[in-house]
Coordinates of C-alpha atoms and ligand atoms in Angstrom, one line a residue:
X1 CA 4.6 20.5 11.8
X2 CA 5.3 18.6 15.0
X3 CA 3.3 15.2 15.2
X4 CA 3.9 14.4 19.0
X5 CA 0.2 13.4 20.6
X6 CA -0.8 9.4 20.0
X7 CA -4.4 9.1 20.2
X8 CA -5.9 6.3 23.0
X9 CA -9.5 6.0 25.0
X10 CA -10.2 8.1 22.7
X11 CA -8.2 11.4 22.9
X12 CA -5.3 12.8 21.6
X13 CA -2.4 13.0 24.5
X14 CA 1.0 13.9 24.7
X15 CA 3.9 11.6 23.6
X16 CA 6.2 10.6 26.4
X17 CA 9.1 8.7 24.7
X18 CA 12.3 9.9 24.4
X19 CA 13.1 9.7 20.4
X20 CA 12.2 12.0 17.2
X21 CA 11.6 11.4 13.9
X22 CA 12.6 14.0 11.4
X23 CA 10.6 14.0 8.3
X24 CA 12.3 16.3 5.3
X25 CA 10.7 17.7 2.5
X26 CA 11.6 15.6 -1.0
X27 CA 11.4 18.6 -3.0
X28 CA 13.7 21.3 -0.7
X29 CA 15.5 18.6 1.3
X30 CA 14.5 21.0 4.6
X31 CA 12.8 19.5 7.8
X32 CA 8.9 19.4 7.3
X33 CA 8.1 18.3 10.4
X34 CA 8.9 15.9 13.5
X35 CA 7.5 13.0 14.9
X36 CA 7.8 12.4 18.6
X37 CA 7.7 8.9 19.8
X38 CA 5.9 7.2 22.4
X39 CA 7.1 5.2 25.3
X40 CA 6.7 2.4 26.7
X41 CA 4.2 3.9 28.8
X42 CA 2.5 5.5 26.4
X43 CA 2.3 2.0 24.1
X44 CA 1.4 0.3 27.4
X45 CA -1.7 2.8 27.6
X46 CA -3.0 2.4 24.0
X47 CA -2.9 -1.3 23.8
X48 CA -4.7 -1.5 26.8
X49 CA -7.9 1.2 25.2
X50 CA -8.0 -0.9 22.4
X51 CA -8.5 -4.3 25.1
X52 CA -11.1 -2.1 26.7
X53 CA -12.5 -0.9 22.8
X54 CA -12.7 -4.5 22.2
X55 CA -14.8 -5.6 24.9
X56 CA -17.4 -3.0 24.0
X57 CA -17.1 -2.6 20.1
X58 CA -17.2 -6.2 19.3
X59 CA -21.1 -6.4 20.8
X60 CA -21.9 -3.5 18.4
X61 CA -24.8 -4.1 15.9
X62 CA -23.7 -4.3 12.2
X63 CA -25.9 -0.3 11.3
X64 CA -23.7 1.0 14.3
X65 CA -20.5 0.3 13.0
X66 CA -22.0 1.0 8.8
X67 CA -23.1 4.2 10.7
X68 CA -19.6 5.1 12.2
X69 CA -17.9 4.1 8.7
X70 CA -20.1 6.5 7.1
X71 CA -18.9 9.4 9.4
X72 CA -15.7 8.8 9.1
X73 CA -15.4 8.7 5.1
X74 CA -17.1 12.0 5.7
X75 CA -14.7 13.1 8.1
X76 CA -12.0 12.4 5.5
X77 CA -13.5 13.9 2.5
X78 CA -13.3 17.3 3.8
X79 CA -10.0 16.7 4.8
X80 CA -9.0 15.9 1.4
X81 CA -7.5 18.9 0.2
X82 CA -5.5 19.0 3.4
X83 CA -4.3 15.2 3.0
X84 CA -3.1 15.8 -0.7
X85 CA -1.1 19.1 0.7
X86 CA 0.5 16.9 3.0
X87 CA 1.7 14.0 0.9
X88 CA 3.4 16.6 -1.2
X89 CA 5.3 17.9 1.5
X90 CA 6.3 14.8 3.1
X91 CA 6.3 12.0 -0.1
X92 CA 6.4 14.2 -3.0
X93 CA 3.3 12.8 -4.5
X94 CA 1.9 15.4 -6.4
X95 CA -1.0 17.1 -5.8
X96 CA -3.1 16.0 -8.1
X97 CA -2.3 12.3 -7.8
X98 CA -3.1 13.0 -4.1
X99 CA -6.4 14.8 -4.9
X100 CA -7.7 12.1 -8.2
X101 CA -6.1 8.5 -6.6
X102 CA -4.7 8.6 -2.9
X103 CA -8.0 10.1 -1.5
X104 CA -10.7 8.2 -3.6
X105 CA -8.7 5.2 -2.8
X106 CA -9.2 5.8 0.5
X107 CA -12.6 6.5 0.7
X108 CA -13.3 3.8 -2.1
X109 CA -11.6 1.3 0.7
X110 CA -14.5 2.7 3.4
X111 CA -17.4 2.4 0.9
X112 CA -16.5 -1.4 0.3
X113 CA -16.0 -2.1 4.0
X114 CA -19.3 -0.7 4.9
X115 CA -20.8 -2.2 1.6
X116 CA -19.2 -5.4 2.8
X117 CA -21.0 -5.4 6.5
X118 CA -24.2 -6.2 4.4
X119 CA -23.1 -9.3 1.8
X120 CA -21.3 -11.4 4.7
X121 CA -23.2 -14.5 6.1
X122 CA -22.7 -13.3 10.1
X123 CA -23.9 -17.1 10.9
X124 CA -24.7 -20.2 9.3
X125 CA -26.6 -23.2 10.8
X126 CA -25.0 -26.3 9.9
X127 CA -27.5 -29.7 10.7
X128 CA -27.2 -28.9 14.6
X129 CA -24.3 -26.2 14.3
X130 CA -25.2 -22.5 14.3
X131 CA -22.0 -21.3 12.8
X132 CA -20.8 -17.9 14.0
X133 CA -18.4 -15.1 12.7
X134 CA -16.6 -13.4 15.5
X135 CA -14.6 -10.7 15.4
X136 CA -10.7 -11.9 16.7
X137 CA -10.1 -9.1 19.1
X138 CA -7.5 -6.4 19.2
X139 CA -5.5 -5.7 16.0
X140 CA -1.9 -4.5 15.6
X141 CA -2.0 -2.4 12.2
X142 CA 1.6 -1.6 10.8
X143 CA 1.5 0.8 7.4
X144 CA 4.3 2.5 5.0
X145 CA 4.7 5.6 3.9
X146 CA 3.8 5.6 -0.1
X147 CA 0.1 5.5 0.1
X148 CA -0.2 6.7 3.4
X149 CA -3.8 6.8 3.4
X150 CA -5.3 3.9 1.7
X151 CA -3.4 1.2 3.7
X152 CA -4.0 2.7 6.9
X153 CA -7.8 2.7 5.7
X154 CA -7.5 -1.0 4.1
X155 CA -6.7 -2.1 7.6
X156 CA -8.9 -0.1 9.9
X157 CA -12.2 0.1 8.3
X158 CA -12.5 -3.6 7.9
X159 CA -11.3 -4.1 11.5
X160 CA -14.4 -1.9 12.5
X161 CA -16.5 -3.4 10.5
X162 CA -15.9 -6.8 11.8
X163 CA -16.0 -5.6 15.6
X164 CA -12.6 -5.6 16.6
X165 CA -10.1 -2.7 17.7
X166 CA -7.2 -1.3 16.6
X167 CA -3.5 -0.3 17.4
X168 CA -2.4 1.8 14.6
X169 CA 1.1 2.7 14.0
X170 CA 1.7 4.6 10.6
X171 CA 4.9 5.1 8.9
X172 CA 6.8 7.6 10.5
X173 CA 8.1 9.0 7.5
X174 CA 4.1 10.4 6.0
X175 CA 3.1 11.0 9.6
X176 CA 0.7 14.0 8.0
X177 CA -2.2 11.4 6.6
X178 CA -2.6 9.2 9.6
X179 CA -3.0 12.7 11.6
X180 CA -5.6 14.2 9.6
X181 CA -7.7 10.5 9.6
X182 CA -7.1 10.1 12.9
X183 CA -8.5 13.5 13.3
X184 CA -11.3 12.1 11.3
X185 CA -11.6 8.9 14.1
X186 CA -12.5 11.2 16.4
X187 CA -15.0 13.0 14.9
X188 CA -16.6 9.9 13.4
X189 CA -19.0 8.4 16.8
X190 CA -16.3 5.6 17.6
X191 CA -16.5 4.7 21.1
X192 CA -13.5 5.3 22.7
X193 CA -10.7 2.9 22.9
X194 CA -11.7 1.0 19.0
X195 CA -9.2 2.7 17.2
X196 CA -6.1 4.2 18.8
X197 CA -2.5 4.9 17.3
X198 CA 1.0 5.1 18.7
X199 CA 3.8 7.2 16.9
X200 CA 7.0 5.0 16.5
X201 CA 9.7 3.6 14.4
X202 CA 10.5 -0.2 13.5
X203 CA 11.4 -0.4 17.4
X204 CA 8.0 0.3 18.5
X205 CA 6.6 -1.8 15.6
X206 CA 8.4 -4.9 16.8
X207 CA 7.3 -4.1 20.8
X208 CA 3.8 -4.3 19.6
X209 CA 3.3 -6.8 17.6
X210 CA 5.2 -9.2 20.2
X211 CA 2.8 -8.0 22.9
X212 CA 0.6 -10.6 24.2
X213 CA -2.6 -9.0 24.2
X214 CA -2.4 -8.6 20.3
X215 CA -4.2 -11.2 18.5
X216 CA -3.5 -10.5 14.8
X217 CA -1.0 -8.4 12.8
X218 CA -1.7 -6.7 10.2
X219 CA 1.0 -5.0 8.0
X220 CA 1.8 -3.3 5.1
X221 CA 5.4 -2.5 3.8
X222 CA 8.6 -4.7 2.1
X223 CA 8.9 -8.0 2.2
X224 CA 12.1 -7.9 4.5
X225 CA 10.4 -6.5 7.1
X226 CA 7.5 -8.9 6.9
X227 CA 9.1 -11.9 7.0
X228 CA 10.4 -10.3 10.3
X229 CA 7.0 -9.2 11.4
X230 CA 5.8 -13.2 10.8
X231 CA 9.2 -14.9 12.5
X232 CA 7.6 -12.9 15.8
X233 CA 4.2 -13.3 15.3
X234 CA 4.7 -16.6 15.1
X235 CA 6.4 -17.2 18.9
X236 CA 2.9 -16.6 20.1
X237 CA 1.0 -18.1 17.6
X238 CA -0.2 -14.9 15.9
X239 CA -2.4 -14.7 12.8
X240 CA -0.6 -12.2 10.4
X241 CA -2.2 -10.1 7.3
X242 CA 1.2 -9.5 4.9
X243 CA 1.1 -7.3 2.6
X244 CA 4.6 -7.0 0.6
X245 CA 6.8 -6.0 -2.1
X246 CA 6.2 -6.7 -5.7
X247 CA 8.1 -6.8 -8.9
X248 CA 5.3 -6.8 -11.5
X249 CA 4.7 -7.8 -15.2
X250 CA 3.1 -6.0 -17.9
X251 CA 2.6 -8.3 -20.9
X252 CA 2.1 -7.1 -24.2
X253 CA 1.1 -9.9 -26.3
X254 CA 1.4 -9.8 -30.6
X255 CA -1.8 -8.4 -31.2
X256 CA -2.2 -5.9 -28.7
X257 CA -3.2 -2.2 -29.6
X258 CA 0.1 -0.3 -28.2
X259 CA -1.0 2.9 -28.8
X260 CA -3.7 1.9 -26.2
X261 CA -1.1 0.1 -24.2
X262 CA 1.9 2.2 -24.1
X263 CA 0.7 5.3 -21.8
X264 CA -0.6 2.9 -19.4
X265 CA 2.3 0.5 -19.1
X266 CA 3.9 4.1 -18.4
X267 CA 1.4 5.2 -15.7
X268 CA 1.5 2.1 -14.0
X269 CA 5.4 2.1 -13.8
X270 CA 6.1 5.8 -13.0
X271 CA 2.6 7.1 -11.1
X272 CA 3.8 8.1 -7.1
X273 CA 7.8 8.1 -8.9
X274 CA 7.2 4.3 -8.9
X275 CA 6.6 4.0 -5.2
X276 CA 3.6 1.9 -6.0
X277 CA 4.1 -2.1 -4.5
X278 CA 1.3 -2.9 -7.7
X279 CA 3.6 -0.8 -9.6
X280 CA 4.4 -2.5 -13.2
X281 CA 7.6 -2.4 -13.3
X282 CA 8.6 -5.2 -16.0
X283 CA 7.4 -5.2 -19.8
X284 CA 7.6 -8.0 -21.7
X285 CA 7.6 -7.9 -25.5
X286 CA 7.6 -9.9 -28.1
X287 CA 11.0 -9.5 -29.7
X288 CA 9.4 -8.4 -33.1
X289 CA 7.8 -5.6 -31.7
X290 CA 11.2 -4.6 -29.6
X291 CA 11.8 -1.6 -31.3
X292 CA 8.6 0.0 -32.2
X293 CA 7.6 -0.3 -28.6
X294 CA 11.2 1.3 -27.6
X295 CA 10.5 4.3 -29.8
X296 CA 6.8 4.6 -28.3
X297 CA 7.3 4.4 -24.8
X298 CA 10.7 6.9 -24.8
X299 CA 8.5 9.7 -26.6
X300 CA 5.9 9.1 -24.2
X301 CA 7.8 10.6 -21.4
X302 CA 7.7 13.5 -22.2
X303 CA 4.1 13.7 -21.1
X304 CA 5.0 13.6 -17.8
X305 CA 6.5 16.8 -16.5
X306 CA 8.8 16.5 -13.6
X307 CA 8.8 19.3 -10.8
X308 CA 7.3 21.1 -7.6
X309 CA 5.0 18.2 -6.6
X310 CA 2.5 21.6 -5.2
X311 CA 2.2 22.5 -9.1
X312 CA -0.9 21.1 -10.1
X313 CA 1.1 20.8 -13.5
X314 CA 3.7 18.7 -12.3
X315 CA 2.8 14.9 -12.8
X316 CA 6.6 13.4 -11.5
X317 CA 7.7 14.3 -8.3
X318 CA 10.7 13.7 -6.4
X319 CA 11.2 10.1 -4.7
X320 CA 9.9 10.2 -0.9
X321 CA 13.4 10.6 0.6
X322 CA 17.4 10.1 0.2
X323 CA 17.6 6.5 1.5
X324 CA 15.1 5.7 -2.0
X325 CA 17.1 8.1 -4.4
X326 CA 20.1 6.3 -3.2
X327 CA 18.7 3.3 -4.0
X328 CA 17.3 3.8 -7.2
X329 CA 20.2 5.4 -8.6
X330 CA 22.6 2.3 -7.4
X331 CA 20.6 -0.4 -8.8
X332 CA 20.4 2.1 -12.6
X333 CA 23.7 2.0 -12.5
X334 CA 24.5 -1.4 -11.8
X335 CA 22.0 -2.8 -14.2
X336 CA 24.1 -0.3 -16.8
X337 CA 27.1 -1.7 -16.0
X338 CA 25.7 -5.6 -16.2
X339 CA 24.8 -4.6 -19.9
X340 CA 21.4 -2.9 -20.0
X341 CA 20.5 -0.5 -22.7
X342 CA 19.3 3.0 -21.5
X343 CA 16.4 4.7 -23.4
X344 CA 15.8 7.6 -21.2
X345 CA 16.3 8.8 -18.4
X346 CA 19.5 7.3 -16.3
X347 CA 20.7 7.6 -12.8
X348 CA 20.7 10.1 -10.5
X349 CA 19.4 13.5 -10.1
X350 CA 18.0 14.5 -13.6
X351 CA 19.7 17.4 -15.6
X352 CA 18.8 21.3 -14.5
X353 CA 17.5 19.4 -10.9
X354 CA 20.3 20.4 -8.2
X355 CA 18.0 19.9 -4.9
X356 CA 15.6 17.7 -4.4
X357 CA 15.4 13.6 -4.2
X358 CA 14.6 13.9 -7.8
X359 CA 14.6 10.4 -10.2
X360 CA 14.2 11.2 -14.1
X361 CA 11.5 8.4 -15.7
X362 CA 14.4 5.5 -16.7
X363 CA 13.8 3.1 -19.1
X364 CA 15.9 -0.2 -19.9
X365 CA 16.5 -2.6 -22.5
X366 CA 18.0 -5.5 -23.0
X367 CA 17.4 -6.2 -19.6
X368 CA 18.5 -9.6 -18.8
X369 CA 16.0 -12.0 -16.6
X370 CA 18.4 -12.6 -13.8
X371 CA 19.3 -9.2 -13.3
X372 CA 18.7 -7.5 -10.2
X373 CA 16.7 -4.8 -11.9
X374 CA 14.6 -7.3 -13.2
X375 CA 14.0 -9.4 -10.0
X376 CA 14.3 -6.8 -7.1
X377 CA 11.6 -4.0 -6.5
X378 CA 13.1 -0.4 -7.2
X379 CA 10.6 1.5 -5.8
X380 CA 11.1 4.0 -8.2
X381 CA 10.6 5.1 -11.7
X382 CA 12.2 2.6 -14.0
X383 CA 10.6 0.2 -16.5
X384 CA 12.9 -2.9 -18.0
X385 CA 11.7 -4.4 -20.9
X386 CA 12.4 -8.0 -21.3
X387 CA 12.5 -9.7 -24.5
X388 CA 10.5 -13.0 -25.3
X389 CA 9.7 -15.2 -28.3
X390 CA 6.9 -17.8 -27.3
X391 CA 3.7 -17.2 -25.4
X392 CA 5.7 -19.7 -23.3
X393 CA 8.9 -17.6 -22.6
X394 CA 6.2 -14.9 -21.8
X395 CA 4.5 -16.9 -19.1
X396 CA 8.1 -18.3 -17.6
X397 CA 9.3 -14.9 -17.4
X398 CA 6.3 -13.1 -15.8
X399 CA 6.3 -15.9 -13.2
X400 CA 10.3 -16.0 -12.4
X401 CA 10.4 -13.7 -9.9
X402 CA 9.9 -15.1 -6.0
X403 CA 6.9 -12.1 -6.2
X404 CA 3.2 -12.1 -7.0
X405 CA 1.5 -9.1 -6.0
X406 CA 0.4 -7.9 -9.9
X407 CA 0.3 -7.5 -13.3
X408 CA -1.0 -6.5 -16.9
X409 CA -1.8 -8.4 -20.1
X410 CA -2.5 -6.4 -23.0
X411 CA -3.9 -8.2 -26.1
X412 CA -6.5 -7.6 -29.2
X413 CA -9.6 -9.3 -27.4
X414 CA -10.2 -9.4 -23.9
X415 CA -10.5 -13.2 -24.3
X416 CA -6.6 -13.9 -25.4
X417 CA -6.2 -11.5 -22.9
X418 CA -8.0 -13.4 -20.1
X419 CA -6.7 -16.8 -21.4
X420 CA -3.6 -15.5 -20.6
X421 CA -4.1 -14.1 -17.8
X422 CA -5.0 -17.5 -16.0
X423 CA -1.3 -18.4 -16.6
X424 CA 0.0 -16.3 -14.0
X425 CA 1.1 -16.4 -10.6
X426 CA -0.3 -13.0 -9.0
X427 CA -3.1 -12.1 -6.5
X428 CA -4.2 -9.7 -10.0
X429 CA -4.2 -9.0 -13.2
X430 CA -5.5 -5.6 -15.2
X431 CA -6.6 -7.0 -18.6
X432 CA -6.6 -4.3 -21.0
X433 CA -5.8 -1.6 -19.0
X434 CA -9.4 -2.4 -16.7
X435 CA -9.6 -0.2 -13.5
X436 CA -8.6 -1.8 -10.6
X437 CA -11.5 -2.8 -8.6
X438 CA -11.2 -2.1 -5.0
X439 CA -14.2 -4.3 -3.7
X440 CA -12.3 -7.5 -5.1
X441 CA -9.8 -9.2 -3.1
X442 CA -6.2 -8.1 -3.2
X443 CA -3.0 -9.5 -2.0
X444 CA 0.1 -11.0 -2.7
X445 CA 1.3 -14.9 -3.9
X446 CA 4.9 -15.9 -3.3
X447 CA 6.6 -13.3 -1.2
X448 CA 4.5 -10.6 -1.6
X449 CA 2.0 -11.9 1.4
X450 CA -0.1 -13.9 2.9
X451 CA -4.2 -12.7 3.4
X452 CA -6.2 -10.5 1.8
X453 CA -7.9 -6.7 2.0
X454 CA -10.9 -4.8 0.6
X455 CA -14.3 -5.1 1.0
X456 CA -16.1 -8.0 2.9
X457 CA -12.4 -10.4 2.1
X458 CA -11.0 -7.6 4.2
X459 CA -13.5 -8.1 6.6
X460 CA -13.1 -11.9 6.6
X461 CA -9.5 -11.5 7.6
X462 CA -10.3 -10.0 10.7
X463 CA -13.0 -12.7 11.7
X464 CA -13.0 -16.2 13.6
X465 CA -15.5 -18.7 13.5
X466 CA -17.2 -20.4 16.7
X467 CA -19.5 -23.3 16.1
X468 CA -22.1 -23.8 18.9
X469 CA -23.2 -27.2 18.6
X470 CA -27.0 -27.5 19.6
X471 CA -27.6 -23.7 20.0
X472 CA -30.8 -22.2 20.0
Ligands
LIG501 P1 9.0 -0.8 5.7 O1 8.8 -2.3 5.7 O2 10.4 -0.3 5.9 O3 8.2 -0.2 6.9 C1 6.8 -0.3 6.9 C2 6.3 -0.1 8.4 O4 6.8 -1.1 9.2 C3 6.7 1.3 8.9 O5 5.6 1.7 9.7 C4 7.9 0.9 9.8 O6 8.1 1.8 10.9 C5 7.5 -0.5 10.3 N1 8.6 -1.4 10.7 C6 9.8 -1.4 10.2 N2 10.5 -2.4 10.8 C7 9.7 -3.1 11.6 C8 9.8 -4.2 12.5 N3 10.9 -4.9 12.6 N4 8.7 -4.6 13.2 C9 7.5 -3.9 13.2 N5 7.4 -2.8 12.4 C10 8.4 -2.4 11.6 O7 8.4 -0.4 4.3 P2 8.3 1.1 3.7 O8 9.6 1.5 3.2 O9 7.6 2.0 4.6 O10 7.3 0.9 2.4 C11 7.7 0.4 1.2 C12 7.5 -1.1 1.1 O11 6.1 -1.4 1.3 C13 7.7 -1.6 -0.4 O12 8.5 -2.8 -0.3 C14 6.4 -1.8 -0.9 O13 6.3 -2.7 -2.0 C15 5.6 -2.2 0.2 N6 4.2 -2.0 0.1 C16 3.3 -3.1 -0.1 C17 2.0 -2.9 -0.4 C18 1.0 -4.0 -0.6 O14 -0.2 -3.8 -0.4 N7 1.4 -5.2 -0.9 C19 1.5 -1.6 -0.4 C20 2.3 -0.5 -0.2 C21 3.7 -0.8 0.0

């Protein structure tokens, strides 16, 4: 596939810079496609759509933009099939994680952001003071590659819903997603110039959000890049929505049910190959349960199949590219050589797996606290278990990472659970293996960001206030 047409005043058009983006297969290590990059020009151009989108959009009436959000879910239901086909080509997510969590995410995030156009106080009178919520004005919207989908949907549907525009630039390593929805933009009723997007690396990232006529920055991706993306936001006084990397704890307490427990902690650590920034990737036990939950967890792995991330069978696919086998398998091995205990799995390519960026499910004990492995995000599929004694020692080491983004507590009643759950320092917590709801605020604490998304706080975030003072 070649991916070379950016999409302003509201038509696709032909990329002009001078760079390409190769994007390889995971599975076959062959090209997949190529992403062309715009130029300056062509940046120039989309930036100054989405000032003209503004202008017009941010007089809309709340049923115009509920009616355009409707469209576009539409628009990217019927894609669906295509979108999943996509991520398994260019991330390795297999299909029917694409199909059952990285579409219904997506359109999940739409519902709330329309839902959300109806429970938000637009105004407010205050004694004299008619309070107003205004939308801040053009957006820069910066998104990674390992839910393609959902974050580029987590930033762009609120921004529509709260009246302002948008200059999208996807990752250009999953360029297949934000094609297809921008394929749904179009069809959707937008008016032209609301929601563009520009194809580009990190370069073109950092030209737009230092260009003055962006207001606010919105991006998903690690935490080193975000503290980058806030350094330059912050020359011209830009508001900034971060959301960043996590390192997250699942906490099984004494009395928890771990035959209920056990297959989740796994999903949560291994679903997407661990490419997840919610993904759990810490389990803390308490030490007298050490060895029953070893045995567990190791014979649960075999329930999920590794392979061809197109065979609906598969359930583990490869990791999304070299630079992320590379790293996985480093930081295996050096938490192996600092004295962690391997269960399963280990580093490198698994056995019978020649080609491919393939990572067997790796679990470690023993795993000390100040390891990397237990501070550092992997991005892959490896779970550490860390010992502890006290509830105390439970709550000190879920906490003593600089992260926040996360986390479980598993317990016999919902209300230790939730007791304990107050005790940590995340933006969320799944008590019992809950389902994540998608219409309640999420973001990070610490460094995994600043701001929120979903639903009417995702709105919020792209909203001002004006106070007219006597207004009638
Ligand atoms: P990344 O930070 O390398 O890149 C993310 C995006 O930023 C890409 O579009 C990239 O081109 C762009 N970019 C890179 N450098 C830039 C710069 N200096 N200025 C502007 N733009 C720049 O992240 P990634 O590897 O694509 O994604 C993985 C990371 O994302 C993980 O750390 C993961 O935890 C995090 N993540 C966080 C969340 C969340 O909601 N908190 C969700 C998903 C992923």
């Amino acid at each position: 596939m070649l991916y070379d047409r950016f999409y302003s005043r509201g038509e696709f058009q032909y990329c002009t810079g001078p760079t390409q983006f190769p994007v390889y297969n995971p599975t076959t290590e062959t090209q997949e496609s190529v992403v062309k990059t715009c130029s300056d020009e062509d940046l120039e151009a989309a930036i100054a759509s989405a000032m003209a989108g503004f202008e017009a959009w941010s007089c809309s009436s709340i049923e115009e933009r509920h009616r355009v959000l409707v469209n576009l879910e539409e628009g990217l239901a019927q894609r669906a099939t295509r979108i999943a086909d996509s991520l398994a080509r260019e991330i390795g997510c297999p299909v029917w994680l694409g199909a059952l969590m990285q579409v219904p995410m997506a359109l999940k995030g739409i519902q709330f952001a329309r839902e959300g156009l109806f429970e938000l106080k637009w105004t407010e009178q205050i004694g004299n003071g008619l309070v107003e919520r205004v939308p801040v004005g053009v957006i820069a919207a910066i998104t990674p590659w390992n839910f393609p989908l959902h974050q580029i949907v987590a930033k762009v549907a609120p921004a529509i819903a709260a009246g302002c525009s948008v200059v999208l630039k996807p990752s250009e390593l999953a360029p297949g997603a934000a094609q297809l929805f921008m394929e749904a933009v179009h069809e959707s009723g937008l008016p032209s110039g609301v929601v563009n997007m520009v194809w580009g690396g990190p370069e073109l990232g950092e030209q737009l959000v230092s260009h003055p006529a962006i207001q606010q920055v919105s991006f998903t991706g690690s935490t080193a890049v975000g503290k980058k993306i806030m350094t330059a936001a912050a020359k011209q006084l830009k508001r900034t929505t971060l959301e960043l990397g996590g390192k997250s704890a699942a906490v099984v307490l004494p009395d928890a049910d771990l035959d209920t427990a056990l297959p989740v902690v796994l999903r949560m650590s291994s679903v997407n190959s661990g490419q997840a920034c919610v993904s759990q990737s810490r389990l803390l036990v308490p030490e007298s349960l050490l060895s029953e939950v070893e045995a567990k967890l190791t014979s649960l792995v075999a329930m999920w199949p590794l392979g061809d991330p197109l065979d609906p069978a598969t359930r583990l696919g490869p990791v999304a590219n070299a630079r992320q086998h590379e790293r996985v398998t480093t930081m295996v091995e050096a938490a192996l050589s600092q004295g962690a205990r391997l269960l399963t799995g280990g580093p490198g390519r698994p056995e019978g797996k020649e080609k491919g960026w393939f990572c067997p499910i790796t679990i470690l004990s023993d795993v000390q606290p100040d390891m990397e492995i237990a501070q550092e995000e992997v991005f892959g599929p490896v779970l550490v278990i860390l010992r502890y004694k006290s509830e105390a020692e439970a709550i000190a080491l879920a906490n003593g990472t600089k992260y926040g983004l996360s986390g479980a507590v598993w317990a016999g009643s919902p209300e230790t659970a939730t007791s304990f759950a107050r005790n940590l320092k995340t933006g969320q917590v799944i008590i019992n293996g809950a389902a994540q709801n998608l219409a309640t605020p999420f973001g990070g604490w610490g460094e995994s960001g600043v701001g929120r998304e979903n639903g009417r706080f995702g709105i919020e975030e792209c909203l001002s206030y004006r106070s007219l003072h006597g207004a009638h």
